[in-house]
Short mmCIF file of C-alpha atoms and ligand atoms in Angstrom, two decimals:
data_model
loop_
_atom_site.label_atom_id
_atom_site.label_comp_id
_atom_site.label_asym_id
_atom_site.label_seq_id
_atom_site.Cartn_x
_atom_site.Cartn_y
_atom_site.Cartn_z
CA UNK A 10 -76.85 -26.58 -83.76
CA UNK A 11 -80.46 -26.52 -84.03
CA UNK A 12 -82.53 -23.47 -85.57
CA UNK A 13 -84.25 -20.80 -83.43
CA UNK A 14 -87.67 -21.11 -83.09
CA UNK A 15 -89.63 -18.43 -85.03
CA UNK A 16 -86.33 -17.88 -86.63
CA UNK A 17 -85.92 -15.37 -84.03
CA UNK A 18 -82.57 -13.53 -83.99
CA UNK A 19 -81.69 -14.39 -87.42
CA UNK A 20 -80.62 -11.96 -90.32
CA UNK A 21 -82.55 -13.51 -93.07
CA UNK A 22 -81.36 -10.62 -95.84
CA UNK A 23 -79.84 -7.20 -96.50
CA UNK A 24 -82.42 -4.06 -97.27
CA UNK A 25 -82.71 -0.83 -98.03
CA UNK A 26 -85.88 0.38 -97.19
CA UNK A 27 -86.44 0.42 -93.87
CA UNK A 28 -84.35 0.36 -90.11
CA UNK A 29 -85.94 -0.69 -87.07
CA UNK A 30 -83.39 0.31 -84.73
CA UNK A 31 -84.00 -1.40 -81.43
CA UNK A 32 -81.73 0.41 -78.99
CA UNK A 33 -83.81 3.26 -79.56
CA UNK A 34 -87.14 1.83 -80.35
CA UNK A 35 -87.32 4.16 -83.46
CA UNK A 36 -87.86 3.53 -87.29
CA UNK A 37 -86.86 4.93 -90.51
CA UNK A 38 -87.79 4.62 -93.50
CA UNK A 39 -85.17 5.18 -96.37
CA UNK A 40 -83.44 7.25 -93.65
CA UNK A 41 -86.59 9.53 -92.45
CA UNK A 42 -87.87 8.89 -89.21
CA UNK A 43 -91.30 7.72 -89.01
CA UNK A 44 -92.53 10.74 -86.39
CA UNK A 45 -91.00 13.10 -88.73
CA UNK A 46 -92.68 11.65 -92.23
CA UNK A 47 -96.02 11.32 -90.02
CA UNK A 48 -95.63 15.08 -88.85
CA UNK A 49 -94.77 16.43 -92.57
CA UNK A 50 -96.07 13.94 -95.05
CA UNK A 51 -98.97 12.28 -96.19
CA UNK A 52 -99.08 8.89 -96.95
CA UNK A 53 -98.61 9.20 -100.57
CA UNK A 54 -95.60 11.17 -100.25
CA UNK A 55 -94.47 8.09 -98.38
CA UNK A 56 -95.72 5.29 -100.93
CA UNK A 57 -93.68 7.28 -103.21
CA UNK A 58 -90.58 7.56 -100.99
CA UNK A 59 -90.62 3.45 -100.26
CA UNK A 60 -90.97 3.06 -104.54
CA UNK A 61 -88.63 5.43 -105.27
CA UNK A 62 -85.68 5.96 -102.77
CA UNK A 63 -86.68 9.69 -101.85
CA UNK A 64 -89.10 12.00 -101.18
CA UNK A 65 -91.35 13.57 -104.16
CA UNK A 66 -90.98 17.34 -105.45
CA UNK A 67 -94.04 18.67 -105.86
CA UNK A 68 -94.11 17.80 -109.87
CA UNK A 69 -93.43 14.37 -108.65
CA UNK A 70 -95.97 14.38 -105.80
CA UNK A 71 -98.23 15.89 -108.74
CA UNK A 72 -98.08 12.50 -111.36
CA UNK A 73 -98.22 9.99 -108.32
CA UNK A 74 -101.62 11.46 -106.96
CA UNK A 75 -102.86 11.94 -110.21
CA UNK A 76 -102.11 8.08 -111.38
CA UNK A 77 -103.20 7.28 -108.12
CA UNK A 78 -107.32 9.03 -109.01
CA UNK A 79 -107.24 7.88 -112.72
CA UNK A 80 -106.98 4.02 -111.55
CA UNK A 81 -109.36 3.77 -108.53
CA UNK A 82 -111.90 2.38 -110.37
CA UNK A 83 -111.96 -1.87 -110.29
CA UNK A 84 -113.36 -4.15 -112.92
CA UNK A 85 -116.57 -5.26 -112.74
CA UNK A 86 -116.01 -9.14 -112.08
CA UNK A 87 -114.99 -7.84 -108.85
CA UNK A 88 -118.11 -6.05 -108.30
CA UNK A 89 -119.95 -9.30 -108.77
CA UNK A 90 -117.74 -11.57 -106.79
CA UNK A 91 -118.26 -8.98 -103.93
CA UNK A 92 -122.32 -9.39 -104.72
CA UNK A 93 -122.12 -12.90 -104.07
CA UNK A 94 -119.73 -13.40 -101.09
CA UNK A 95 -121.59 -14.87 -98.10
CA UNK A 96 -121.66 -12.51 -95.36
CA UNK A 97 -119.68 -14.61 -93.09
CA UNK A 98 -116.80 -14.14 -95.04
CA UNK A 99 -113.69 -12.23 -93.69
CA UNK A 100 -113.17 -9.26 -96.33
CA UNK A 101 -108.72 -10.36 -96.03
CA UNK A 102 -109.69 -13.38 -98.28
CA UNK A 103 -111.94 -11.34 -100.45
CA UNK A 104 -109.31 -9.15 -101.01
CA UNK A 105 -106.92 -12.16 -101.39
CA UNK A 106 -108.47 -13.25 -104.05
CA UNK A 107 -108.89 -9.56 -106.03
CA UNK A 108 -105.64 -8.76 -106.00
CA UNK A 109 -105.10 -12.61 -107.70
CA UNK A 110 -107.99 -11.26 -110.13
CA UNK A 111 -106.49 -7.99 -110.86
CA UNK A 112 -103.42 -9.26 -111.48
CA UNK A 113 -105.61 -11.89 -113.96
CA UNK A 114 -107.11 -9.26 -115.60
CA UNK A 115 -103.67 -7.09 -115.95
CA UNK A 116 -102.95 -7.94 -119.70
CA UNK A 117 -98.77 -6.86 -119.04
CA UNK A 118 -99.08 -9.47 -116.07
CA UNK A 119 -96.68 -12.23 -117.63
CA UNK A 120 -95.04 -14.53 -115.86
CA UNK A 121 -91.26 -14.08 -115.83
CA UNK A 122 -91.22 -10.13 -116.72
CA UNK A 123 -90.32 -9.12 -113.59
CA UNK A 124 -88.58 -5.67 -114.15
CA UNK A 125 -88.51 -2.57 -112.27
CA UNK A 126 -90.66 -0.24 -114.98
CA UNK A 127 -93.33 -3.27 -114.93
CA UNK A 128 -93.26 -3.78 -110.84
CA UNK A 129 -93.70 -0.34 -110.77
CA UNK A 130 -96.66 0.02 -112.53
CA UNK A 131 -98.23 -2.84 -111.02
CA UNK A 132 -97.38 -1.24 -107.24
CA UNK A 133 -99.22 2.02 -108.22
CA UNK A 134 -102.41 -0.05 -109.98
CA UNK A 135 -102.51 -2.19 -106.66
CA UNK A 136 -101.89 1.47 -104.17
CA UNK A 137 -104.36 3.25 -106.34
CA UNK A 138 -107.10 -0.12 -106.29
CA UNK A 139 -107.11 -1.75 -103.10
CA UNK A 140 -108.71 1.14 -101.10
CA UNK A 141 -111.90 0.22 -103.50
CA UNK A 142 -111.39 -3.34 -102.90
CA UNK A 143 -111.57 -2.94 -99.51
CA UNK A 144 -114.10 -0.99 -98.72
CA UNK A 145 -116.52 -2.44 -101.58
CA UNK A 146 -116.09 -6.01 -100.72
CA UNK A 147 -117.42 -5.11 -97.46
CA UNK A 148 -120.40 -3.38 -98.42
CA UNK A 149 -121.32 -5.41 -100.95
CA UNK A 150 -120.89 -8.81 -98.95
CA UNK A 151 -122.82 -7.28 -96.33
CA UNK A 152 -125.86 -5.80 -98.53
CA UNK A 153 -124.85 -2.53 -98.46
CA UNK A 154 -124.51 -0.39 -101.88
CA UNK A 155 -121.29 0.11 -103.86
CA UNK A 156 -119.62 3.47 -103.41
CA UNK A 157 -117.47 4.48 -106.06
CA UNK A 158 -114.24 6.19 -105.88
CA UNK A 159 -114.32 9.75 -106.13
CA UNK A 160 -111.71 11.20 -107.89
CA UNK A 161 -112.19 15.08 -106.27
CA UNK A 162 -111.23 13.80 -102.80
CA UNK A 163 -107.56 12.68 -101.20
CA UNK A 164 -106.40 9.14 -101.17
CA UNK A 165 -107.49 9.08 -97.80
CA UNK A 166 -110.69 11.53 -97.61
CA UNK A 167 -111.54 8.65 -100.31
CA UNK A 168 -110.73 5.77 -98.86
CA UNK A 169 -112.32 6.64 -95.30
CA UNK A 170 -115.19 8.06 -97.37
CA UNK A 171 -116.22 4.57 -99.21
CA UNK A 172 -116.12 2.39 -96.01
CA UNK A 173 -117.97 4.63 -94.28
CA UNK A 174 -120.65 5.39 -97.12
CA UNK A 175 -120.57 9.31 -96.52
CA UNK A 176 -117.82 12.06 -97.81
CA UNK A 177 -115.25 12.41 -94.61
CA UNK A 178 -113.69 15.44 -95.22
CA UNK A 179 -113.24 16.33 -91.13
CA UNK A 180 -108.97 17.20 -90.66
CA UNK A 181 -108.97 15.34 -87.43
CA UNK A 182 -110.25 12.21 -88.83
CA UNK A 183 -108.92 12.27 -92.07
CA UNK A 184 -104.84 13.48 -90.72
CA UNK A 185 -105.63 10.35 -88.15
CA UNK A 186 -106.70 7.55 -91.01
CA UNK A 187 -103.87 8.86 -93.30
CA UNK A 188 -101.35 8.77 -90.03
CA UNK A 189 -102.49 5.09 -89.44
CA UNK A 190 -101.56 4.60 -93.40
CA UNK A 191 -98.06 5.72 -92.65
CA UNK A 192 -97.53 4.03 -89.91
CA UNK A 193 -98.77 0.77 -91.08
CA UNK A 194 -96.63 0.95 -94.41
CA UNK A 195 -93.61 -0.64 -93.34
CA UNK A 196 -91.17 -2.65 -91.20
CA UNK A 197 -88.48 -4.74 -92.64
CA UNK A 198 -88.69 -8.14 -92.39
CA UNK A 199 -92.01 -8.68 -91.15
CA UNK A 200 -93.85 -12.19 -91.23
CA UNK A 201 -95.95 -11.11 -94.17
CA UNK A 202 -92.98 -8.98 -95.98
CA UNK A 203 -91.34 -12.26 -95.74
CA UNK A 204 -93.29 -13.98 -96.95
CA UNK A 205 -93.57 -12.19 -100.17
CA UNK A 206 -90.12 -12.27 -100.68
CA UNK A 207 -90.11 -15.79 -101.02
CA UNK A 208 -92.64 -15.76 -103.38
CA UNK A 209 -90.84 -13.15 -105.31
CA UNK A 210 -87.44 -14.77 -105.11
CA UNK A 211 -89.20 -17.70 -107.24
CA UNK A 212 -89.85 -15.01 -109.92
CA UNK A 213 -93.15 -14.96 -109.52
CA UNK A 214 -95.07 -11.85 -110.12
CA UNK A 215 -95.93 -8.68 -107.94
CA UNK A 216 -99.24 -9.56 -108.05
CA UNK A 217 -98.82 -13.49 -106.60
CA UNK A 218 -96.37 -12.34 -103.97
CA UNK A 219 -98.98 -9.26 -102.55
CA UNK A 220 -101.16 -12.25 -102.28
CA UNK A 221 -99.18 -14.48 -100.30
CA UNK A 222 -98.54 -11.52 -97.98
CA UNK A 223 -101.81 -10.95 -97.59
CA UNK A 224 -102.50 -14.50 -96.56
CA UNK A 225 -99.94 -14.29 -93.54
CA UNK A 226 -100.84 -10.50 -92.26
CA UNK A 227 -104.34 -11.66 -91.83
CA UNK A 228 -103.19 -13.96 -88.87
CA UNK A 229 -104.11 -12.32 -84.97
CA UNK A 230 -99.87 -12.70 -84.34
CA UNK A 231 -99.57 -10.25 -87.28
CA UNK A 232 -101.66 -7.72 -88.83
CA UNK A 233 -105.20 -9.80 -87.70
CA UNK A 234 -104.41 -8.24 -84.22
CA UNK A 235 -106.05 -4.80 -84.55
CA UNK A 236 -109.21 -6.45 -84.96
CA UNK A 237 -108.79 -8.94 -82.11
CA UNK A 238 -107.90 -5.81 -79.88
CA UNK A 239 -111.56 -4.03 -80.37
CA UNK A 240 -112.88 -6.84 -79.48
CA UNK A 241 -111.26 -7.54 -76.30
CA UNK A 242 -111.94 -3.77 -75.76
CA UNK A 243 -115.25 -4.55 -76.46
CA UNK A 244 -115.53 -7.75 -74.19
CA UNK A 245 -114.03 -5.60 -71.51
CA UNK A 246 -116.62 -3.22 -71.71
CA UNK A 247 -115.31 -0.54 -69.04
CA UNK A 248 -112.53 0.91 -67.36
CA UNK A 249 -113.45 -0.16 -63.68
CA UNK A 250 -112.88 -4.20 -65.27
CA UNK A 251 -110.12 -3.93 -67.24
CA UNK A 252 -107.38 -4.74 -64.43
CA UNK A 253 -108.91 -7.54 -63.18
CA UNK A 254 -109.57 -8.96 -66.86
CA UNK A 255 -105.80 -8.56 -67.82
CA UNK A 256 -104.55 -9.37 -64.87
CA UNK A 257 -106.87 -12.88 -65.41
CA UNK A 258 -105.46 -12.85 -68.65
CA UNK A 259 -102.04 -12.94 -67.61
CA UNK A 260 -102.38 -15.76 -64.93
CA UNK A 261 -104.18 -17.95 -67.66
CA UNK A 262 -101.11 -16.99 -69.62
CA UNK A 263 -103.08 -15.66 -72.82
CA UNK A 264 -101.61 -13.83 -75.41
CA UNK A 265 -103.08 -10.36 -74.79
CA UNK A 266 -103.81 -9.12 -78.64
CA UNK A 267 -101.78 -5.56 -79.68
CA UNK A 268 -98.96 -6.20 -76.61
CA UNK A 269 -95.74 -7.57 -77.41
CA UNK A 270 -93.64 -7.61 -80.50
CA UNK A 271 -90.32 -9.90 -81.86
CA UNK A 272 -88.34 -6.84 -82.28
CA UNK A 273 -89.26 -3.87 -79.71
CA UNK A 274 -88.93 -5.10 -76.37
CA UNK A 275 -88.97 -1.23 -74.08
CA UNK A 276 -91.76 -0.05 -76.54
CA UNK A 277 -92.76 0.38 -80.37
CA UNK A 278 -92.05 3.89 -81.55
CA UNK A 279 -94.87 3.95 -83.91
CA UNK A 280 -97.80 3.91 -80.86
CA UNK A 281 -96.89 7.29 -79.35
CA UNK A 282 -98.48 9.49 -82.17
CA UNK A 283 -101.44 7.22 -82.72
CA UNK A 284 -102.37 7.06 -78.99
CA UNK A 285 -101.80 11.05 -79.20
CA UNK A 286 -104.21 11.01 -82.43
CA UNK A 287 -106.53 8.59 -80.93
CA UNK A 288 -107.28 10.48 -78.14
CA UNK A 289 -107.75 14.01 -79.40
CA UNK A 290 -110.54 11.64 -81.80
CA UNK A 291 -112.10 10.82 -78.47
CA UNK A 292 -111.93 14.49 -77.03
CA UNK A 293 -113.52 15.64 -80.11
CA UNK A 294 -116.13 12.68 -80.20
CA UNK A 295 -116.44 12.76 -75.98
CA UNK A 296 -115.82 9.04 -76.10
CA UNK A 297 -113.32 8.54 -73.78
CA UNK A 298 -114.26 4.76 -72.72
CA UNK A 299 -111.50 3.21 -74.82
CA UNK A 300 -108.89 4.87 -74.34
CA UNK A 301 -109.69 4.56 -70.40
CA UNK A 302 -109.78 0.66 -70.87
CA UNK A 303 -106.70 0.87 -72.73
CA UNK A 304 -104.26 2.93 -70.49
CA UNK A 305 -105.21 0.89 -67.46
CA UNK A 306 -104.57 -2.55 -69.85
CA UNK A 307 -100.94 -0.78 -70.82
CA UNK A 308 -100.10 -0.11 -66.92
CA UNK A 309 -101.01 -3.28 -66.02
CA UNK A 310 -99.15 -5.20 -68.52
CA UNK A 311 -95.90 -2.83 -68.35
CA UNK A 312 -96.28 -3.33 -64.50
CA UNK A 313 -97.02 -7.39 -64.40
CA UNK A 314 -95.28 -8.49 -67.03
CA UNK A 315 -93.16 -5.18 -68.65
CA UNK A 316 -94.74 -5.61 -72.04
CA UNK A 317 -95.55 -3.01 -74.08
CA UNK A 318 -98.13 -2.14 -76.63
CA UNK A 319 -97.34 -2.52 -80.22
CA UNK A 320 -99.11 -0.16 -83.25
CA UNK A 321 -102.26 -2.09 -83.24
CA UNK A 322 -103.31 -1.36 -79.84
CA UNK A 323 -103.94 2.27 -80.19
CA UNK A 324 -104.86 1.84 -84.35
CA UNK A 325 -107.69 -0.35 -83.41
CA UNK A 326 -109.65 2.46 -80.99
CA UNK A 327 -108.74 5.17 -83.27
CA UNK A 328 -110.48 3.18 -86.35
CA UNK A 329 -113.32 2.20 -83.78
CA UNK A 330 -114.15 6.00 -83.02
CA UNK A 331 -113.70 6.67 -86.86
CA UNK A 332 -116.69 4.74 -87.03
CA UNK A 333 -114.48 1.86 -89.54
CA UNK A 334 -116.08 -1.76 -89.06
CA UNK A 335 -113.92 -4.01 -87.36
CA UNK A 336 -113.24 -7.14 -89.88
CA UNK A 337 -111.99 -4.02 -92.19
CA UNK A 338 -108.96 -3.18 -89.91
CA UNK A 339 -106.48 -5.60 -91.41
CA UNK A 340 -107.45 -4.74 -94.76
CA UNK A 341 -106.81 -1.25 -94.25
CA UNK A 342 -103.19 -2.29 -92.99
CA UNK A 343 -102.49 -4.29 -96.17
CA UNK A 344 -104.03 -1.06 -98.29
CA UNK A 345 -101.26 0.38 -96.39
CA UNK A 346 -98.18 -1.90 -96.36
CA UNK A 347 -99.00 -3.07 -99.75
CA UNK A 348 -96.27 -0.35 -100.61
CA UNK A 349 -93.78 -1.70 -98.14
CA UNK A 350 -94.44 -5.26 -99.74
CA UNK A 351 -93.87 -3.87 -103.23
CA UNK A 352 -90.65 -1.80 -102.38
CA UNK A 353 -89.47 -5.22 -100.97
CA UNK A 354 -90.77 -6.80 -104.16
CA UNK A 355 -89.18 -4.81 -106.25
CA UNK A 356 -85.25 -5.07 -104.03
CA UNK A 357 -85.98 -8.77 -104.17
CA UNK A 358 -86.40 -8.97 -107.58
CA UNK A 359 -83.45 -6.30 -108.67
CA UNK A 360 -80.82 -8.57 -106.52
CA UNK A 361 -82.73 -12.08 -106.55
CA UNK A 362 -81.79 -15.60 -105.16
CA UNK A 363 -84.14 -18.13 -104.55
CA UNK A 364 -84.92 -18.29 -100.90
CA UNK A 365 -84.64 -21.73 -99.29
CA UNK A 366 -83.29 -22.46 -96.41
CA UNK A 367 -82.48 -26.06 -95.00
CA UNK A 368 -84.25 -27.80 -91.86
CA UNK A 369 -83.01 -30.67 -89.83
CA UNK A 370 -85.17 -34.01 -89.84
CA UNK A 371 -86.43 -34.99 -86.42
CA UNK A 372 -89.13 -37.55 -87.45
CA UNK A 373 -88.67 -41.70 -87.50
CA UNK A 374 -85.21 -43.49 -88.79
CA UNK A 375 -85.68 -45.45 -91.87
CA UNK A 376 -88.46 -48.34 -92.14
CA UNK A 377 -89.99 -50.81 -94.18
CA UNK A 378 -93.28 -50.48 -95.66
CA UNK A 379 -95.53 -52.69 -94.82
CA UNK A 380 -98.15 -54.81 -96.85
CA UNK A 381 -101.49 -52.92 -95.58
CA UNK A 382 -102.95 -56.02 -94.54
CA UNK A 383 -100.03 -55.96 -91.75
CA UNK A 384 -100.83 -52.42 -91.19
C1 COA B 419 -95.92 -10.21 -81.48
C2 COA B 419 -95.63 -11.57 -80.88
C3 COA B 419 -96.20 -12.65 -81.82
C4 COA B 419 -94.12 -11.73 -80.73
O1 COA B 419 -93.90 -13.03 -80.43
P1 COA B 419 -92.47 -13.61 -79.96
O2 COA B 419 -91.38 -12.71 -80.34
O3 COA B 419 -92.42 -15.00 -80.47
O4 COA B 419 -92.58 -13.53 -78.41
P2 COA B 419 -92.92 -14.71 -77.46
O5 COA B 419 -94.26 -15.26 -77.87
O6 COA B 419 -91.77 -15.65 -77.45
O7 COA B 419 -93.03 -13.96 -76.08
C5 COA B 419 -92.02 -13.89 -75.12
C6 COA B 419 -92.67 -13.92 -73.75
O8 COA B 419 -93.56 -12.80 -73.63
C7 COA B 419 -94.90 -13.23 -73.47
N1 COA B 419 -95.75 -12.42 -74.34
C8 COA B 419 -95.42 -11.88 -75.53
N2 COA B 419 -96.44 -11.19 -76.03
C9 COA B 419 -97.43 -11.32 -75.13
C10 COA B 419 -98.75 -10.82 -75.10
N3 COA B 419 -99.22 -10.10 -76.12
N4 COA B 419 -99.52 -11.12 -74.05
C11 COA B 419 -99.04 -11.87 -73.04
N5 COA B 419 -97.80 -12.36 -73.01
C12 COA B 419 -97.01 -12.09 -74.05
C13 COA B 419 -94.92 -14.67 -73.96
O9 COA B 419 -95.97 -15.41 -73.37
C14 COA B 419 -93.57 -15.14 -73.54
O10 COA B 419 -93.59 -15.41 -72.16
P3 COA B 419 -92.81 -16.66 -71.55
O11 COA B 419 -91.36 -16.40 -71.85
O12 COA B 419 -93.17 -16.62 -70.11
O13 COA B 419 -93.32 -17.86 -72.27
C15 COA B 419 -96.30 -11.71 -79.48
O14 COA B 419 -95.83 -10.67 -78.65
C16 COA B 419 -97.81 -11.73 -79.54
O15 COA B 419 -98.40 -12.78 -79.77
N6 COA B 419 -98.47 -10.54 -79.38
C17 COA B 419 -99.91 -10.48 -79.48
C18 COA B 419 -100.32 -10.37 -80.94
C19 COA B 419 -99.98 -9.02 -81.53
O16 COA B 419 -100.27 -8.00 -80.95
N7 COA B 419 -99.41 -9.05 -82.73
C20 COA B 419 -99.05 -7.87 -83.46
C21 COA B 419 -97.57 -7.71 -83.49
S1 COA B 419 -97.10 -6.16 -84.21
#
């Protein structure tokens, strides 16, 4: 029998973190649904519910946030590798290679000590650090100044106000950012969660599977897509050429970026409150260009080819009228599902096999070498 392609189909592993339940389109984390948690919850309270099994009280909500303020602050060797990263550089490999540094510089990093206390603490340094990663190695790369956590505003009032170098304390925008972070945090056996499985299954540490997942969610098939939809939003420029550029795009048989997904095939259950946030943005902003663009690209690909947008089709407008650069839209997802990766980290870990599956050998029968002068 020969393997599926993409390994589509498959059931790679057993978890308990997440559902994706595809005859309803919907999904749960530990149980909650994700409408719900984004309707009562902020996305700490849901960092702390994919660590921990549950919800926090509010004494537990209390010691997450405040570890979460204490350890914003990154060492300064990232500063300086930030100071002299060539502009050109996409900020996913910058923060690719701070996450390897931090988990350099974490003195209870040791390879082999893998256990829950330790992957735990590890998690929350990563959740409480990559939100200055992110928005630093951007500025700084680009010439801009450094802007340091603050430790008087929100995880996400913070994180929104150091990429955009100015304290964001509007509800709209803020509930919207912190609504993407929820969203984004999780969803079983993705490509990059995957992936960081397998490194964990080797025993490596927290810190060198994060890494590997960020590697794969930077890809446009995965979490690189938010980006490529602005700018095919951008390249499409206005509402009165958007049907005849995706219906172009469908005859040349493109992939259309933010359309489409392995699992959801009648819809992805995540879009419908970030389309709803995304547009009362616009209302507030008077913007209303790209989300015009975008509702005649869904008709016309639900019509033509009855596909339907996935998450990063309406995340990528909503960060565009928060005013977020572009290149920092897949960082902001890994700031997000960094917690997803750990939880899955952490279950790996707790129950662990190596992962390695077995692959069938299509190339050449066996031959002789020959002498390179008969070569
Ligand atoms: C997500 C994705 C990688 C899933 O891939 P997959 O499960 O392997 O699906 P396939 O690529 O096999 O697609 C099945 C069919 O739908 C078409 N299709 C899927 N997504 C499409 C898209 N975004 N635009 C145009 N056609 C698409 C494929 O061309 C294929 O058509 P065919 O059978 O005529 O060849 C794919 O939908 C895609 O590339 N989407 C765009 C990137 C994106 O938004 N990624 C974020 C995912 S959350």
């Amino acid at each position: 029998m020969r393997a599926n392609k993409g390994l589509a189909g498959l059931i790679a592993g057993d978890t308990a973190i997440s559902k994706v339940d595809v005859s309803t389109s919907s999904l749960w984390y530990r149980g909650y649904d994700i409408n719900e948690l984004c309707e009562k919850t902020s996305f700490l309270e849901v960092a702390y519910l994919l660590l921990h099994n549950d919800l926090p009280n509010i004494a537990q909500l209390k010691s997450f946030e405040e570890f979460e303020k204490e350890n914003r602050d990154i060492p300064d060797i990232l500063y300086d590798l930030f100071k002299s990263a060539p502009k050109y550089g996409h900020p996913m490999d910058l923060l690719n290679q701070s996450v390897s540094i931090l988990g350099t510089v974490d003195e209870k990093n040791i390879l082999g000590t893998n256990s829950q206390e330790e992957n735990l603490i590890k998690s929350m340094l990563l959740i409480s650090k990559m939100p200055t990663v992110v928005a630093n190695s951007y500025r700084l790369s680009q010439g801009l100044k450094a802007v340091k956590p603050d430790k008087n505003l929100s995880y996400s009032e913070n994180f929104l106000s150091m990429i955009l170098g100015k304290e964001v304390k509007d509800s709209l925008s803020v509930k919207t950012f912190d609504t993407s972070m929820i969203l984004y945090a999780e969803h079983g056996y993705n490509a990059s969660t995957f992936s960081a499985r397998v490194t964990a299954a080797t025993l490596s540490d927290l810190y060198s599977a994060v890494s590997t997942a960020i590697g794969t969610l930077k890809g446009p098939l995965h979490g690189g897509a938010n980006e490529q939809v602005m700018y095919m939003l951008k390249e499409i420029g206005s509402a009165d050429r958007a049907e005849k550029i995706t219906l172009e795009k469908i005859r040349n048989k493109e992939k259309i970026m933010g359309f489409g997904h392995r699992l959801y095939r009648t819809g992805d259950s995540r879009t419908g409150v970030m389309k709803r946030l995304g547009k009362e943005l616009a209302t507030k902003f008077d913007v209303s260009i790209w989300h015009d663009i975008s509702d005649i690209m869904e008709k016309t690909m639900i019509e033509k080819k009855d596909i339907y947008p996935n998450l990063d089709f309406p995340a990528a407008s909503a960060y565009y009228l928060l005013g977020i650069p572009i290149e920092l839209y897949t960082p902001i997802f890994a700031a997000s599902r960094v917690t997803g990766w750990a939880a899955h980290i952490i279950e790996q870990h707790n129950d662990n096999r190596l992962i390695r599956p077995s692959c069938d050998y299509v190339g050449p029968s066996a031959r002789n070498v020959q002498s390179i002068l008969k070569r």
